[in-house]
mmCIF file of C-alpha atoms and ligand atoms in Angstrom:
data_model
loop_
_atom_site.group_PDB
_atom_site.id
_atom_site.type_symbol
_atom_site.label_atom_id
_atom_site.label_comp_id
_atom_site.label_asym_id
_atom_site.label_seq_id
_atom_site.Cartn_x
_atom_site.Cartn_y
_atom_site.Cartn_z
ATOM 1 C CA UNK A 1 17.219 276.558 -41.103
ATOM 2 C CA UNK A 2 15.324 274.461 -38.606
ATOM 3 C CA UNK A 3 15.076 270.731 -38.422
ATOM 4 C CA UNK A 4 11.936 269.424 -39.981
ATOM 5 C CA UNK A 5 10.028 267.289 -37.527
ATOM 6 C CA UNK A 6 10.551 263.658 -38.349
ATOM 7 C CA UNK A 7 9.554 260.479 -36.690
ATOM 8 C CA UNK A 8 12.926 259.859 -35.007
ATOM 9 C CA UNK A 9 12.689 263.051 -33.012
ATOM 10 C CA UNK A 10 9.683 261.645 -31.194
ATOM 11 C CA UNK A 11 11.891 258.801 -29.941
ATOM 12 C CA UNK A 12 13.652 261.368 -27.781
ATOM 13 C CA UNK A 13 10.452 261.740 -25.851
ATOM 14 C CA UNK A 14 8.685 264.665 -24.289
ATOM 15 C CA UNK A 15 10.763 267.199 -22.450
ATOM 16 C CA UNK A 16 13.896 266.774 -24.508
ATOM 17 C CA UNK A 17 14.623 268.666 -27.673
ATOM 18 C CA UNK A 18 17.217 268.651 -30.375
ATOM 19 C CA UNK A 19 19.192 271.831 -30.662
ATOM 20 C CA UNK A 20 17.911 274.074 -33.407
ATOM 21 C CA UNK A 21 20.925 275.275 -35.298
ATOM 22 C CA UNK A 22 21.398 277.574 -38.288
ATOM 23 C CA UNK A 23 22.226 276.473 -41.815
ATOM 24 C CA UNK A 24 25.768 276.024 -43.034
ATOM 25 C CA UNK A 25 26.950 278.421 -45.735
ATOM 26 C CA UNK A 26 28.870 276.896 -48.621
ATOM 27 C CA UNK A 27 27.416 273.423 -48.341
ATOM 28 C CA UNK A 28 25.018 272.877 -51.147
ATOM 29 C CA UNK A 29 25.084 269.135 -51.667
ATOM 30 C CA UNK A 30 23.445 266.776 -51.553
ATOM 31 C CA UNK A 31 19.930 268.092 -51.460
ATOM 32 C CA UNK A 32 17.475 265.249 -51.212
ATOM 33 C CA UNK A 33 13.792 265.453 -51.195
ATOM 34 C CA UNK A 34 10.991 263.246 -50.037
ATOM 35 C CA UNK A 35 11.783 260.097 -48.154
ATOM 36 C CA UNK A 36 15.258 259.327 -49.467
ATOM 37 C CA UNK A 37 17.508 257.795 -46.831
ATOM 38 C CA UNK A 38 21.247 258.340 -46.837
ATOM 39 C CA UNK A 39 23.328 255.231 -47.616
ATOM 40 C CA UNK A 40 26.049 254.715 -45.006
ATOM 41 C CA UNK A 41 29.250 252.687 -45.453
ATOM 42 C CA UNK A 42 30.983 251.563 -42.252
ATOM 43 C CA UNK A 43 34.794 251.575 -42.433
ATOM 44 C CA UNK A 44 36.269 249.103 -39.917
ATOM 45 C CA UNK A 45 34.080 246.240 -38.762
ATOM 46 C CA UNK A 46 35.331 245.910 -35.190
ATOM 47 C CA UNK A 47 33.448 245.849 -31.922
ATOM 48 C CA UNK A 48 31.717 249.236 -32.090
ATOM 49 C CA UNK A 49 30.666 248.882 -35.741
ATOM 50 C CA UNK A 50 29.480 245.281 -35.252
ATOM 51 C CA UNK A 51 27.698 245.511 -31.924
ATOM 52 C CA UNK A 52 26.418 249.097 -31.846
ATOM 53 C CA UNK A 53 26.434 250.939 -35.180
ATOM 54 C CA UNK A 54 25.230 248.227 -37.567
ATOM 55 C CA UNK A 55 22.288 247.226 -35.300
ATOM 56 C CA UNK A 56 21.486 250.925 -34.742
ATOM 57 C CA UNK A 57 21.396 251.459 -38.511
ATOM 58 C CA UNK A 58 18.453 249.020 -38.582
ATOM 59 C CA UNK A 59 16.523 251.493 -36.400
ATOM 60 C CA UNK A 60 17.381 254.759 -38.132
ATOM 61 C CA UNK A 61 14.821 256.697 -40.180
ATOM 62 C CA UNK A 62 17.050 258.924 -42.285
ATOM 63 C CA UNK A 63 20.017 256.675 -43.073
ATOM 64 C CA UNK A 64 20.680 252.967 -43.562
ATOM 65 C CA UNK A 65 23.574 250.554 -43.751
ATOM 66 C CA UNK A 66 24.437 250.173 -47.411
ATOM 67 C CA UNK A 67 28.176 249.448 -47.591
ATOM 68 C CA UNK A 68 31.215 248.107 -45.768
ATOM 69 C CA UNK A 69 34.948 248.732 -45.976
ATOM 70 C CA UNK A 70 37.107 246.075 -44.352
ATOM 71 C CA UNK A 71 40.659 244.800 -44.319
ATOM 72 C CA UNK A 72 39.456 241.350 -43.238
ATOM 73 C CA UNK A 73 37.876 239.425 -46.169
ATOM 74 C CA UNK A 74 36.619 236.642 -43.847
ATOM 75 C CA UNK A 75 34.108 239.086 -42.324
ATOM 76 C CA UNK A 76 32.420 239.863 -45.651
ATOM 77 C CA UNK A 77 30.019 236.891 -46.037
ATOM 78 C CA UNK A 78 28.463 237.307 -42.610
ATOM 79 C CA UNK A 79 27.891 241.058 -43.112
ATOM 80 C CA UNK A 80 26.553 240.529 -46.642
ATOM 81 C CA UNK A 81 24.024 237.983 -45.462
ATOM 82 C CA UNK A 82 23.032 239.696 -42.232
ATOM 83 C CA UNK A 83 22.534 243.143 -43.763
ATOM 84 C CA UNK A 84 21.845 242.400 -47.420
ATOM 85 C CA UNK A 85 24.784 244.483 -48.646
ATOM 86 C CA UNK A 86 25.311 244.357 -52.432
ATOM 87 C CA UNK A 87 28.735 243.204 -53.713
ATOM 88 C CA UNK A 88 29.288 246.524 -55.466
ATOM 89 C CA UNK A 89 29.171 248.283 -52.055
ATOM 90 C CA UNK A 90 31.945 246.208 -50.453
ATOM 91 C CA UNK A 91 35.428 247.704 -50.379
ATOM 92 C CA UNK A 92 38.818 247.069 -48.807
ATOM 93 C CA UNK A 93 41.329 249.653 -47.608
ATOM 94 C CA UNK A 94 43.149 249.618 -50.974
ATOM 95 C CA UNK A 95 40.223 250.066 -53.369
ATOM 96 C CA UNK A 96 38.264 252.310 -50.962
ATOM 97 C CA UNK A 97 38.794 255.427 -53.121
ATOM 98 C CA UNK A 98 36.594 253.877 -55.847
ATOM 99 C CA UNK A 99 33.679 254.650 -53.522
ATOM 100 C CA UNK A 100 33.714 258.052 -55.287
ATOM 101 C CA UNK A 101 31.892 256.388 -58.197
ATOM 102 C CA UNK A 102 29.224 254.788 -56.016
ATOM 103 C CA UNK A 103 26.146 256.980 -55.949
ATOM 104 C CA UNK A 104 24.281 254.757 -53.514
ATOM 105 C CA UNK A 105 26.709 255.649 -50.701
ATOM 106 C CA UNK A 106 26.286 259.141 -49.279
ATOM 107 C CA UNK A 107 28.134 258.860 -45.969
ATOM 108 C CA UNK A 108 31.323 257.108 -44.873
ATOM 109 C CA UNK A 109 31.481 256.287 -41.134
ATOM 110 C CA UNK A 110 35.104 255.833 -39.973
ATOM 111 C CA UNK A 111 35.236 253.363 -37.054
ATOM 112 C CA UNK A 112 38.921 252.407 -37.195
ATOM 113 C CA UNK A 113 41.702 252.671 -34.591
ATOM 114 C CA UNK A 114 42.305 256.349 -33.777
ATOM 115 C CA UNK A 115 45.489 256.712 -35.839
ATOM 116 C CA UNK A 116 43.600 255.751 -39.030
ATOM 117 C CA UNK A 117 40.834 258.379 -38.700
ATOM 118 C CA UNK A 118 42.901 261.120 -40.340
ATOM 119 C CA UNK A 119 43.731 259.106 -43.470
ATOM 120 C CA UNK A 120 40.259 257.677 -44.020
ATOM 121 C CA UNK A 121 38.357 260.909 -43.330
ATOM 122 C CA UNK A 122 40.518 262.714 -45.886
ATOM 123 C CA UNK A 123 40.130 259.900 -48.437
ATOM 124 C CA UNK A 124 36.352 259.868 -47.879
ATOM 125 C CA UNK A 125 36.181 263.643 -48.355
ATOM 126 C CA UNK A 126 38.216 263.417 -51.555
ATOM 127 C CA UNK A 127 35.745 260.777 -52.761
ATOM 128 C CA UNK A 128 32.987 263.362 -52.246
ATOM 129 C CA UNK A 129 31.292 261.582 -49.315
ATOM 130 C CA UNK A 130 29.991 263.117 -46.117
ATOM 131 C CA UNK A 131 31.840 261.764 -43.093
ATOM 132 C CA UNK A 132 30.942 260.515 -39.638
ATOM 133 C CA UNK A 133 34.190 259.949 -37.697
ATOM 134 C CA UNK A 134 34.560 258.226 -34.355
ATOM 135 C CA UNK A 135 36.136 259.923 -31.344
ATOM 136 C CA UNK A 136 38.840 260.951 -30.747
ATOM 137 C CA UNK A 137 38.626 262.681 -34.125
ATOM 138 C CA UNK A 138 42.427 262.559 -34.675
ATOM 139 C CA UNK A 139 45.658 262.076 -32.766
ATOM 140 C CA UNK A 140 46.553 265.778 -32.762
ATOM 141 C CA UNK A 141 44.896 269.152 -33.323
ATOM 142 C CA UNK A 142 46.937 269.449 -36.532
ATOM 143 C CA UNK A 143 45.367 266.251 -37.860
ATOM 144 C CA UNK A 144 41.912 267.570 -36.969
ATOM 145 C CA UNK A 145 42.572 270.829 -38.793
ATOM 146 C CA UNK A 146 43.648 268.908 -41.897
ATOM 147 C CA UNK A 147 40.510 266.740 -41.731
ATOM 148 C CA UNK A 148 38.274 269.812 -41.413
ATOM 149 C CA UNK A 149 40.065 271.508 -44.329
ATOM 150 C CA UNK A 150 39.711 268.406 -46.532
ATOM 151 C CA UNK A 151 35.958 268.253 -45.866
ATOM 152 C CA UNK A 152 35.533 271.979 -46.440
ATOM 153 C CA UNK A 153 37.492 271.788 -49.715
ATOM 154 C CA UNK A 154 35.312 268.918 -50.899
ATOM 155 C CA UNK A 155 32.090 270.646 -49.698
ATOM 156 C CA UNK A 156 31.132 267.617 -47.620
ATOM 157 C CA UNK A 157 30.005 267.561 -43.990
ATOM 158 C CA UNK A 158 32.064 266.158 -41.105
ATOM 159 C CA UNK A 159 30.572 264.938 -37.812
ATOM 160 C CA UNK A 160 32.247 263.329 -34.783
ATOM 161 C CA UNK A 161 30.579 260.356 -33.061
ATOM 162 C CA UNK A 162 29.634 262.230 -29.885
ATOM 163 C CA UNK A 163 26.613 260.050 -29.124
ATOM 164 C CA UNK A 164 25.766 261.908 -25.887
ATOM 165 C CA UNK A 165 25.028 265.206 -27.632
ATOM 166 C CA UNK A 166 21.579 263.824 -28.474
ATOM 167 C CA UNK A 167 21.028 261.702 -25.333
ATOM 168 C CA UNK A 168 18.131 262.941 -23.134
ATOM 169 C CA UNK A 169 20.073 263.047 -19.812
ATOM 170 C CA UNK A 170 22.918 264.984 -21.389
ATOM 171 C CA UNK A 171 20.451 267.305 -23.130
ATOM 172 C CA UNK A 172 18.970 267.833 -19.643
ATOM 173 C CA UNK A 173 22.456 268.767 -18.392
ATOM 174 C CA UNK A 174 22.657 271.410 -21.111
ATOM 175 C CA UNK A 175 19.180 272.666 -20.152
ATOM 176 C CA UNK A 176 20.254 272.808 -16.481
ATOM 177 C CA UNK A 177 23.225 274.924 -17.596
ATOM 178 C CA UNK A 178 20.980 277.277 -19.572
ATOM 179 C CA UNK A 179 18.490 277.633 -16.720
ATOM 180 C CA UNK A 180 21.152 278.301 -14.061
ATOM 181 C CA UNK A 181 20.633 281.919 -13.092
ATOM 182 C CA UNK A 182 23.975 282.268 -11.312
ATOM 183 C CA UNK A 183 25.920 280.096 -13.773
ATOM 184 C CA UNK A 184 27.589 276.725 -13.307
ATOM 185 C CA UNK A 185 30.226 276.989 -10.581
ATOM 186 C CA UNK A 186 31.683 273.480 -10.544
ATOM 187 C CA UNK A 187 31.713 270.326 -12.667
ATOM 188 C CA UNK A 188 33.065 266.925 -11.759
ATOM 189 C CA UNK A 189 33.362 264.408 -14.617
ATOM 190 C CA UNK A 190 34.869 260.938 -14.451
ATOM 191 C CA UNK A 191 35.021 258.055 -16.893
ATOM 192 C CA UNK A 192 37.131 254.923 -16.539
ATOM 193 C CA UNK A 193 36.983 251.156 -16.903
ATOM 194 C CA UNK A 194 39.339 248.235 -16.490
ATOM 195 C CA UNK A 195 40.840 247.448 -19.875
ATOM 196 C CA UNK A 196 41.425 243.785 -20.788
ATOM 197 C CA UNK A 197 43.670 242.284 -23.491
ATOM 198 C CA UNK A 198 47.172 243.757 -23.013
ATOM 199 C CA UNK A 199 47.954 243.285 -26.748
ATOM 200 C CA UNK A 200 45.120 245.479 -28.092
ATOM 201 C CA UNK A 201 45.671 248.609 -30.208
ATOM 202 C CA UNK A 202 44.292 250.870 -27.444
ATOM 203 C CA UNK A 203 47.527 250.281 -25.511
ATOM 204 C CA UNK A 204 49.801 251.098 -28.464
ATOM 205 C CA UNK A 205 50.712 254.762 -28.750
ATOM 206 C CA UNK A 206 51.124 254.731 -32.542
ATOM 207 C CA UNK A 207 47.582 253.424 -33.056
ATOM 208 C CA UNK A 208 45.734 255.024 -30.130
ATOM 209 C CA UNK A 209 47.644 258.283 -29.679
ATOM 210 C CA UNK A 210 47.331 257.941 -25.904
ATOM 211 C CA UNK A 211 45.599 255.802 -23.305
ATOM 212 C CA UNK A 212 42.562 256.336 -21.108
ATOM 213 C CA UNK A 213 42.751 260.092 -21.753
ATOM 214 C CA UNK A 214 42.244 259.751 -25.517
ATOM 215 C CA UNK A 215 39.611 257.035 -25.246
ATOM 216 C CA UNK A 216 37.559 257.879 -22.128
ATOM 217 C CA UNK A 217 38.895 261.158 -20.757
ATOM 218 C CA UNK A 218 37.531 262.817 -23.887
ATOM 219 C CA UNK A 219 33.994 262.182 -22.537
ATOM 220 C CA UNK A 220 34.896 263.914 -19.286
ATOM 221 C CA UNK A 221 36.299 266.901 -21.222
ATOM 222 C CA UNK A 222 33.213 267.037 -23.436
ATOM 223 C CA UNK A 223 30.874 266.865 -20.445
ATOM 224 C CA UNK A 224 32.697 269.639 -18.589
ATOM 225 C CA UNK A 225 32.703 271.840 -21.697
ATOM 226 C CA UNK A 226 29.002 271.465 -22.448
ATOM 227 C CA UNK A 227 27.966 271.569 -18.802
ATOM 228 C CA UNK A 228 29.674 274.919 -18.333
ATOM 229 C CA UNK A 229 29.026 276.159 -21.867
ATOM 230 C CA UNK A 230 32.415 277.826 -22.147
ATOM 231 C CA UNK A 231 35.877 276.840 -23.352
ATOM 232 C CA UNK A 232 38.606 276.126 -20.783
ATOM 233 C CA UNK A 233 41.425 278.659 -20.583
ATOM 234 C CA UNK A 234 43.921 276.449 -18.737
ATOM 235 C CA UNK A 235 44.539 272.873 -17.632
ATOM 236 C CA UNK A 236 46.560 271.339 -14.792
ATOM 237 C CA UNK A 237 46.987 267.549 -15.061
ATOM 238 C CA UNK A 238 48.574 264.637 -13.193
ATOM 239 C CA UNK A 239 49.313 261.077 -14.360
ATOM 240 C CA UNK A 240 49.423 257.911 -12.225
ATOM 241 C CA UNK A 241 50.488 254.330 -13.008
ATOM 242 C CA UNK A 242 50.080 251.082 -11.122
ATOM 243 C CA UNK A 243 51.063 248.767 -13.999
ATOM 244 C CA UNK A 244 54.217 249.917 -15.808
ATOM 245 C CA UNK A 245 54.284 246.873 -18.126
ATOM 246 C CA UNK A 246 50.760 247.092 -19.481
ATOM 247 C CA UNK A 247 50.853 250.875 -19.754
ATOM 248 C CA UNK A 248 54.406 251.240 -21.021
ATOM 249 C CA UNK A 249 53.297 253.258 -24.093
ATOM 250 C CA UNK A 250 50.120 255.035 -22.956
ATOM 251 C CA UNK A 251 48.583 256.693 -19.919
ATOM 252 C CA UNK A 252 46.742 254.513 -17.410
ATOM 253 C CA UNK A 253 45.136 257.069 -15.078
ATOM 254 C CA UNK A 254 44.937 260.851 -15.397
ATOM 255 C CA UNK A 255 43.356 263.511 -13.212
ATOM 256 C CA UNK A 256 43.025 267.081 -14.414
ATOM 257 C CA UNK A 257 41.473 270.401 -13.512
ATOM 258 C CA UNK A 258 40.193 272.926 -16.028
ATOM 259 C CA UNK A 259 39.706 276.619 -15.415
ATOM 260 C CA UNK A 260 36.978 278.421 -17.375
ATOM 261 C CA UNK A 261 36.409 282.161 -17.957
ATOM 262 C CA UNK A 262 34.797 283.692 -14.890
ATOM 263 C CA UNK A 263 36.559 281.361 -12.441
ATOM 264 C CA UNK A 264 34.410 278.260 -13.009
ATOM 265 C CA UNK A 265 36.298 274.997 -12.502
ATOM 266 C CA UNK A 266 36.047 271.330 -13.398
ATOM 267 C CA UNK A 267 37.782 268.373 -11.835
ATOM 268 C CA UNK A 268 38.082 265.197 -13.931
ATOM 269 C CA UNK A 269 39.367 261.642 -13.790
ATOM 270 C CA UNK A 270 39.975 258.922 -16.348
ATOM 271 C CA UNK A 271 41.446 255.466 -15.947
ATOM 272 C CA UNK A 272 42.052 252.154 -17.735
ATOM 273 C CA UNK A 273 42.256 250.433 -14.329
ATOM 274 C CA UNK A 274 39.542 251.805 -12.071
ATOM 275 C CA UNK A 275 35.896 252.072 -13.145
ATOM 276 C CA UNK A 276 34.358 255.553 -12.856
ATOM 277 C CA UNK A 277 31.264 256.901 -14.586
ATOM 278 C CA UNK A 278 29.918 260.170 -13.199
ATOM 279 C CA UNK A 279 28.902 263.744 -14.044
ATOM 280 C CA UNK A 280 28.105 266.277 -11.301
ATOM 281 C CA UNK A 281 27.235 269.922 -11.994
ATOM 282 C CA UNK A 282 26.499 272.600 -9.423
ATOM 283 C CA UNK A 283 25.407 276.208 -9.359
ATOM 284 C CA UNK A 284 25.295 278.302 -6.187
ATOM 285 C CA UNK A 285 21.938 276.804 -5.226
ATOM 286 C CA UNK A 286 21.247 273.770 -7.383
ATOM 287 C CA UNK A 287 22.919 270.549 -8.442
ATOM 288 C CA UNK A 288 22.563 267.977 -11.232
ATOM 289 C CA UNK A 289 23.986 264.458 -11.050
ATOM 290 C CA UNK A 290 24.322 261.547 -13.527
ATOM 291 C CA UNK A 291 25.618 258.156 -12.417
ATOM 292 C CA UNK A 292 26.260 256.173 -14.515
ATOM 293 C CA UNK A 293 26.710 259.051 -16.915
ATOM 294 C CA UNK A 294 28.439 257.797 -20.059
ATOM 295 C CA UNK A 295 27.010 254.327 -20.783
ATOM 296 C CA UNK A 296 25.172 253.264 -23.929
ATOM 297 C CA UNK A 297 22.068 252.750 -21.784
ATOM 298 C CA UNK A 298 20.615 252.972 -18.251
ATOM 299 C CA UNK A 299 21.973 256.446 -17.550
ATOM 300 C CA UNK A 300 20.488 257.548 -14.219
ATOM 301 C CA UNK A 301 20.048 261.110 -13.047
ATOM 302 C CA UNK A 302 18.868 263.271 -10.193
ATOM 303 C CA UNK A 303 18.861 266.926 -9.202
ATOM 304 C CA UNK A 304 18.281 268.788 -5.946
ATOM 305 C CA UNK A 305 14.596 268.630 -6.976
ATOM 306 C CA UNK A 306 14.440 264.820 -7.269
ATOM 307 C CA UNK A 307 15.003 261.928 -9.694
ATOM 308 C CA UNK A 308 15.121 262.545 -13.449
ATOM 309 C CA UNK A 309 12.559 260.563 -15.390
ATOM 310 C CA UNK A 310 13.776 260.619 -18.979
ATOM 311 C CA UNK A 311 13.366 258.141 -21.831
ATOM 312 C CA UNK A 312 16.078 255.723 -22.846
ATOM 313 C CA UNK A 313 16.999 256.019 -26.531
ATOM 314 C CA UNK A 314 19.167 254.076 -28.926
ATOM 315 C CA UNK A 315 21.997 256.595 -28.712
ATOM 316 C CA UNK A 316 23.750 255.535 -31.898
ATOM 317 C CA UNK A 317 20.512 255.548 -33.938
ATOM 318 C CA UNK A 318 19.525 259.018 -32.711
ATOM 319 C CA UNK A 319 23.067 260.291 -33.287
ATOM 320 C CA UNK A 320 23.192 259.029 -36.892
ATOM 321 C CA UNK A 321 19.661 260.267 -37.656
ATOM 322 C CA UNK A 322 20.535 263.683 -36.239
ATOM 323 C CA UNK A 323 23.689 263.902 -38.373
ATOM 324 C CA UNK A 324 21.656 262.791 -41.406
ATOM 325 C CA UNK A 325 19.024 265.417 -40.649
ATOM 326 C CA UNK A 326 21.782 268.045 -40.590
ATOM 327 C CA UNK A 327 22.989 266.892 -44.019
ATOM 328 C CA UNK A 328 19.487 266.783 -45.490
ATOM 329 C CA UNK A 329 18.516 270.183 -44.076
ATOM 330 C CA UNK A 330 21.946 271.759 -44.496
ATOM 331 C CA UNK A 331 21.844 272.581 -40.769
ATOM 332 C CA UNK A 332 24.692 273.132 -38.299
ATOM 333 C CA UNK A 333 25.634 270.415 -35.830
ATOM 334 C CA UNK A 334 27.156 270.773 -32.368
ATOM 335 C CA UNK A 335 29.113 267.548 -33.049
ATOM 336 C CA UNK A 336 31.081 268.964 -35.975
ATOM 337 C CA UNK A 337 34.756 268.586 -36.806
ATOM 338 C CA UNK A 338 35.365 271.923 -35.053
ATOM 339 C CA UNK A 339 33.976 270.377 -31.851
ATOM 340 C CA UNK A 340 36.341 267.400 -32.228
ATOM 341 C CA UNK A 341 39.248 269.799 -32.739
ATOM 342 C CA UNK A 342 38.452 271.659 -29.496
ATOM 343 C CA UNK A 343 38.738 268.415 -27.497
ATOM 344 C CA UNK A 344 42.082 267.564 -29.079
ATOM 345 C CA UNK A 345 43.420 270.991 -28.087
ATOM 346 C CA UNK A 346 42.437 270.282 -24.473
ATOM 347 C CA UNK A 347 43.965 266.780 -24.602
ATOM 348 C CA UNK A 348 47.229 268.257 -25.912
ATOM 349 C CA UNK A 349 47.206 270.729 -23.004
ATOM 350 C CA UNK A 350 46.613 267.840 -20.567
ATOM 351 C CA UNK A 351 49.641 265.932 -21.869
ATOM 352 C CA UNK A 352 51.782 269.105 -21.872
ATOM 353 C CA UNK A 353 50.803 269.783 -18.266
ATOM 354 C CA UNK A 354 51.694 266.220 -17.210
ATOM 355 C CA UNK A 355 55.106 266.579 -18.857
ATOM 356 C CA UNK A 356 55.881 270.046 -17.523
ATOM 357 C CA UNK A 357 54.215 269.709 -14.126
ATOM 358 C CA UNK A 358 52.710 273.149 -14.618
ATOM 359 C CA UNK A 359 49.428 274.813 -15.520
ATOM 360 C CA UNK A 360 49.112 274.993 -19.332
ATOM 361 C CA UNK A 361 47.043 277.437 -21.379
ATOM 362 C CA UNK A 362 44.607 275.827 -23.827
HETATM 363 P P1 NAD B 1 38.033 247.399 -32.475
HETATM 364 O O1 NAD B 1 39.432 247.018 -32.150
HETATM 365 O O2 NAD B 1 36.940 246.524 -31.992
HETATM 366 O O3 NAD B 1 37.888 247.520 -34.069
HETATM 367 C C1 NAD B 1 38.855 248.133 -34.869
HETATM 368 C C2 NAD B 1 38.676 247.719 -36.315
HETATM 369 O O4 NAD B 1 39.737 248.279 -37.077
HETATM 370 C C3 NAD B 1 38.732 246.200 -36.532
HETATM 371 O O5 NAD B 1 37.765 245.837 -37.479
HETATM 372 C C4 NAD B 1 40.122 245.967 -37.107
HETATM 373 O O6 NAD B 1 40.185 244.855 -37.998
HETATM 374 C C5 NAD B 1 40.361 247.263 -37.861
HETATM 375 N N1 NAD B 1 41.783 247.585 -38.023
HETATM 376 C C6 NAD B 1 42.352 248.018 -39.150
HETATM 377 N N2 NAD B 1 43.658 248.219 -38.993
HETATM 378 C C7 NAD B 1 43.949 247.886 -37.721
HETATM 379 C C8 NAD B 1 45.144 247.890 -36.956
HETATM 380 N N3 NAD B 1 46.323 248.266 -37.491
HETATM 381 N N4 NAD B 1 45.062 247.481 -35.672
HETATM 382 C C9 NAD B 1 43.883 247.131 -35.119
HETATM 383 N N5 NAD B 1 42.705 247.114 -35.795
HETATM 384 C C10 NAD B 1 42.748 247.488 -37.099
HETATM 385 O O7 NAD B 1 37.823 248.885 -31.990
HETATM 386 P P2 NAD B 1 36.454 249.631 -31.681
HETATM 387 O O8 NAD B 1 36.144 249.475 -30.242
HETATM 388 O O9 NAD B 1 35.434 249.241 -32.666
HETATM 389 O O10 NAD B 1 36.889 251.167 -31.882
HETATM 390 C C11 NAD B 1 36.991 251.738 -33.178
HETATM 391 C C12 NAD B 1 36.846 253.268 -33.047
HETATM 392 O O11 NAD B 1 35.555 253.557 -32.516
HETATM 393 C C13 NAD B 1 37.839 253.923 -32.095
HETATM 394 O O12 NAD B 1 38.227 255.168 -32.610
HETATM 395 C C14 NAD B 1 37.072 254.117 -30.801
HETATM 396 O O13 NAD B 1 37.515 255.213 -30.029
HETATM 397 C C15 NAD B 1 35.669 254.355 -31.332
HETATM 398 N N6 NAD B 1 34.630 253.939 -30.365
HETATM 399 C C16 NAD B 1 33.666 254.820 -30.036
HETATM 400 C C17 NAD B 1 32.679 254.479 -29.139
HETATM 401 C C18 NAD B 1 31.595 255.460 -28.800
HETATM 402 O O14 NAD B 1 30.851 255.219 -27.846
HETATM 403 N N7 NAD B 1 31.438 256.539 -29.547
HETATM 404 C C19 NAD B 1 32.688 253.220 -28.552
HETATM 405 C C20 NAD B 1 33.681 252.310 -28.920
HETATM 406 C C21 NAD B 1 34.653 252.694 -29.834
#
């Protein structure tokens, strides 16, 4: 099944295209017709939900903000007023399962600390709701497998918040890969920033699962995987620390190399101390470069043929509309739970390699 052409696709601009993917067997609900938009409930009203997702949901064509789930009652009034959310669509973490009875909510978007994704995705699936889940999908590959199984058992769809899968510069990277006659030989991907507040959950292993690797390194893994278009067969990784107090529980800086079938290699870097934001891809004769590569906006690119001139989009709005389109058309997505699981398998191999000091098979 192909995507029907809708208005949001035009926001991607000429020259970029959404991937046309086949339909998903076994998923029969919900089938909407006409102009119905999917109602989305955000779970966790922190920074990303407040400053990116809720505003983006004002620009989406196929879904809209219709509910909230929060553990902080003092946030409710502001959200109710700002987004006109009815009282019946406001939940807390305890009564969240009652969302099963709410027909006006079609999708639950889990935007909680990483360790809570597993629980809330499974609860959402059991409530019969489609799920958007933030990255990293879970703390382990086992968690991801359980989340996928729960969604399959409930016949609901599961998507991971990989906002760059529908971003024009990253779509251009995939096109560069597909056009490369000799194949991609080398990828360099780096994402890091200096993290602030030393008390935040991102620095606590139980809540975050890991440090810069889990949070930012996952972008570098993703980029290498879709730039090469193959799955890595092995990983060799190294960890570095400059601040043993702040990063007592999680990794601060990691470098790693991935080996792909056919001898292609990637070299990657992630850090919670040193900013880095870059994707470089080369074939035997051509190269493709994005810097900055992973921001919400102002991604800049060039190739051996000159500067890229691509439109800037609201990444979160396009991402959520694309996921909604997949639900409405029963179409496959390349940001599925299976995609999230693949990244967790690589991350596990990275941590194993750091511990063992050896090359680890993925
Ligand atoms: P945040 O700290 O700003 O918000 C977390 C929310 O979870 C808050 O509303 C907080 O009240 C709630 N919460 C519930 N239990 C908590 C607990 N025990 N400890 C801390 N907070 C608790 O975080 P964020 O930046 O919004 O990140 C949320 C998720 O979104 C993470 O998984 C993160 O990786 C992801 N994220 C993705 C992107 C992206 O570009 N795709 C960007 C930022 C964050």
